[in-house]
Amino acid sequence: MSRLGSSAAAVDVNVGSAWVPSELQVNGRFVYWACAARNKAGVFDRSRGRSLSVPVGDALLADGFLVPHDNQRGELVHTDIRSGQAGTSDLADLPATTNLMPEGSTSDRRVR
């Protein structure tokens, strides 16, 4: 297999199981994966060649960190993954607002 637009070999991403991810995001050396059926999420660090478990939720991947919205607690959360460990801290209060969510969705990601 090769990369899109390149003849370089692709990198396999091991999520630690045979199930298929329900979501993938890529930013630089990091590949975020989530499996809604198993309620698991992680980030594969291509430079380290391994996955790191991260909190499950409506996360957006940036270069070295995730920013999920914890709707239950009403917090915007920062999860730093650059060190190979998932260090999590609250960024700001952000109560869930269901009237902004698309119909039939429990996610407000990319809405606000």
mmCIF file of C-alpha atoms in Angstrom:
data_model
loop_
_atom_site.group_PDB
_atom_site.id
_atom_site.type_symbol
_atom_site.label_atom_id
_atom_site.label_comp_id
_atom_site.label_asym_id
_atom_site.label_seq_id
_atom_site.Cartn_x
_atom_site.Cartn_y
_atom_site.Cartn_z
ATOM 1 C CA MET A 1 0.000 0.000 0.000
ATOM 2 C CA SER A 2 1.232 3.522 -0.668
ATOM 3 C CA ARG A 3 0.313 6.975 0.547
ATOM 4 C CA LEU A 4 -2.108 9.098 -1.414
ATOM 5 C CA GLY A 5 -0.112 11.139 -3.935
ATOM 6 C CA SER A 6 3.151 9.403 -3.068
ATOM 7 C CA SER A 7 5.029 6.214 -3.807
ATOM 8 C CA ALA A 8 6.243 5.959 -0.176
ATOM 9 C CA ALA A 9 5.036 2.958 1.800
ATOM 10 C CA ALA A 10 2.075 3.541 4.120
ATOM 11 C CA VAL A 11 2.322 2.975 7.872
ATOM 12 C CA ASP A 12 0.048 0.420 9.519
ATOM 13 C CA VAL A 13 -1.844 1.763 12.518
ATOM 14 C CA ASN A 14 -2.299 -0.824 15.268
ATOM 15 C CA VAL A 15 -5.298 -0.031 17.436
ATOM 16 C CA GLY A 16 -4.771 -3.156 19.534
ATOM 17 C CA SER A 17 -7.739 -5.157 18.274
ATOM 18 C CA ALA A 18 -9.382 -6.552 15.146
ATOM 19 C CA TRP A 19 -12.335 -4.103 15.120
ATOM 20 C CA VAL A 20 -12.679 -1.315 12.624
ATOM 21 C CA PRO A 21 -12.477 2.298 13.863
ATOM 22 C CA SER A 22 -15.618 4.410 13.505
ATOM 23 C CA GLU A 23 -13.546 7.601 13.213
ATOM 24 C CA LEU A 24 -10.066 8.619 12.058
ATOM 25 C CA GLN A 25 -8.345 12.018 12.171
ATOM 26 C CA VAL A 26 -4.767 12.737 11.131
ATOM 27 C CA ASN A 27 -2.535 15.663 12.064
ATOM 28 C CA GLY A 28 1.206 15.434 11.456
ATOM 29 C CA ARG A 29 2.624 12.352 13.135
ATOM 30 C CA PHE A 30 -0.587 11.627 15.077
ATOM 31 C CA VAL A 31 -3.570 9.501 13.986
ATOM 32 C CA TYR A 32 -6.654 9.702 16.225
ATOM 33 C CA TRP A 33 -8.937 6.677 16.126
ATOM 34 C CA ALA A 34 -12.195 5.895 17.876
ATOM 35 C CA CYS A 35 -14.418 2.833 17.992
ATOM 36 C CA ALA A 36 -17.933 3.744 19.080
ATOM 37 C CA ALA A 37 -18.972 0.066 19.270
ATOM 38 C CA ARG A 38 -16.250 -0.655 21.870
ATOM 39 C CA ASN A 39 -16.309 2.787 23.553
ATOM 40 C CA LYS A 40 -12.553 3.170 23.007
ATOM 41 C CA ALA A 41 -10.325 5.853 21.530
ATOM 42 C CA GLY A 42 -6.626 6.359 21.070
ATOM 43 C CA VAL A 43 -3.895 8.186 19.236
ATOM 44 C CA PHE A 44 -1.311 6.363 17.161
ATOM 45 C CA ASP A 45 2.017 8.200 17.253
ATOM 46 C CA ARG A 46 3.748 7.409 13.960
ATOM 47 C CA SER A 47 7.175 8.423 15.321
ATOM 48 C CA ARG A 48 6.861 6.029 18.289
ATOM 49 C CA GLY A 49 4.955 3.329 16.391
ATOM 50 C CA ARG A 50 2.351 2.761 19.087
ATOM 51 C CA SER A 51 -1.125 3.749 20.210
ATOM 52 C CA LEU A 52 -1.972 5.623 23.377
ATOM 53 C CA SER A 53 -5.421 5.373 24.977
ATOM 54 C CA VAL A 54 -7.232 8.694 25.310
ATOM 55 C CA PRO A 55 -10.604 9.669 26.780
ATOM 56 C CA VAL A 56 -13.582 8.773 24.608
ATOM 57 C CA GLY A 57 -15.641 11.720 23.409
ATOM 58 C CA ASP A 58 -16.193 14.356 20.772
ATOM 59 C CA ALA A 59 -12.521 15.146 20.248
ATOM 60 C CA LEU A 60 -10.710 17.150 17.613
ATOM 61 C CA LEU A 61 -7.058 16.306 16.965
ATOM 62 C CA ALA A 62 -4.476 19.082 16.790
ATOM 63 C CA ASP A 63 -0.680 18.829 16.504
ATOM 64 C CA GLY A 64 0.171 16.989 19.714
ATOM 65 C CA PHE A 65 -3.070 17.358 21.630
ATOM 66 C CA LEU A 66 -6.790 16.607 21.594
ATOM 67 C CA VAL A 67 -9.575 18.959 22.570
ATOM 68 C CA PRO A 68 -12.697 17.027 23.533
ATOM 69 C CA HIS A 69 -15.901 18.543 24.894
ATOM 70 C CA ASP A 70 -17.072 16.650 27.974
ATOM 71 C CA ASN A 71 -20.811 17.263 27.597
ATOM 72 C CA GLN A 72 -21.685 15.494 30.860
ATOM 73 C CA ARG A 73 -19.406 17.685 32.990
ATOM 74 C CA GLY A 74 -19.787 20.800 30.815
ATOM 75 C CA GLU A 75 -16.013 21.189 30.342
ATOM 76 C CA LEU A 76 -13.730 21.784 27.375
ATOM 77 C CA VAL A 77 -10.751 19.488 27.982
ATOM 78 C CA HIS A 78 -7.119 19.545 26.794
ATOM 79 C CA THR A 79 -5.349 16.179 26.419
ATOM 80 C CA ASP A 80 -1.627 16.522 25.657
ATOM 81 C CA ILE A 81 -0.189 13.480 23.838
ATOM 82 C CA ARG A 82 3.259 14.705 22.741
ATOM 83 C CA SER A 83 5.141 12.974 25.575
ATOM 84 C CA GLY A 84 3.652 9.527 24.893
ATOM 85 C CA GLN A 85 1.395 9.867 27.944
ATOM 86 C CA ALA A 86 -2.137 11.300 27.982
ATOM 87 C CA GLY A 87 -2.039 14.331 30.283
ATOM 88 C CA THR A 88 -5.519 15.802 30.669
ATOM 89 C CA SER A 89 -6.644 19.115 32.144
ATOM 90 C CA ASP A 90 -9.801 21.232 31.961
ATOM 91 C CA LEU A 91 -9.553 24.331 29.765
ATOM 92 C CA ALA A 92 -12.885 26.053 30.311
ATOM 93 C CA ASP A 93 -16.476 25.646 31.397
ATOM 94 C CA LEU A 94 -18.593 24.871 28.360
ATOM 95 C CA PRO A 95 -22.066 23.580 29.195
ATOM 96 C CA ALA A 96 -23.708 21.370 26.577
ATOM 97 C CA THR A 97 -26.335 23.169 24.527
ATOM 98 C CA THR A 98 -28.559 20.574 22.888
ATOM 99 C CA ASN A 99 -30.387 23.122 20.716
ATOM 100 C CA LEU A 100 -27.142 23.640 18.719
ATOM 101 C CA MET A 101 -26.675 19.932 18.003
ATOM 102 C CA PRO A 102 -27.689 18.603 14.584
ATOM 103 C CA GLU A 103 -31.005 16.732 14.631
ATOM 104 C CA GLY A 104 -30.569 13.168 15.883
ATOM 105 C CA SER A 105 -27.053 13.846 17.177
ATOM 106 C CA THR A 106 -25.580 13.868 20.659
ATOM 107 C CA SER A 107 -22.519 15.778 19.449
ATOM 108 C CA ASP A 108 -21.923 19.499 19.246
ATOM 109 C CA ARG A 109 -18.501 19.073 17.650
ATOM 110 C CA ARG A 110 -17.789 21.586 14.865
ATOM 111 C CA VAL A 111 -21.083 23.394 15.615
ATOM 112 C CA ARG A 112 -19.964 26.260 17.874
#
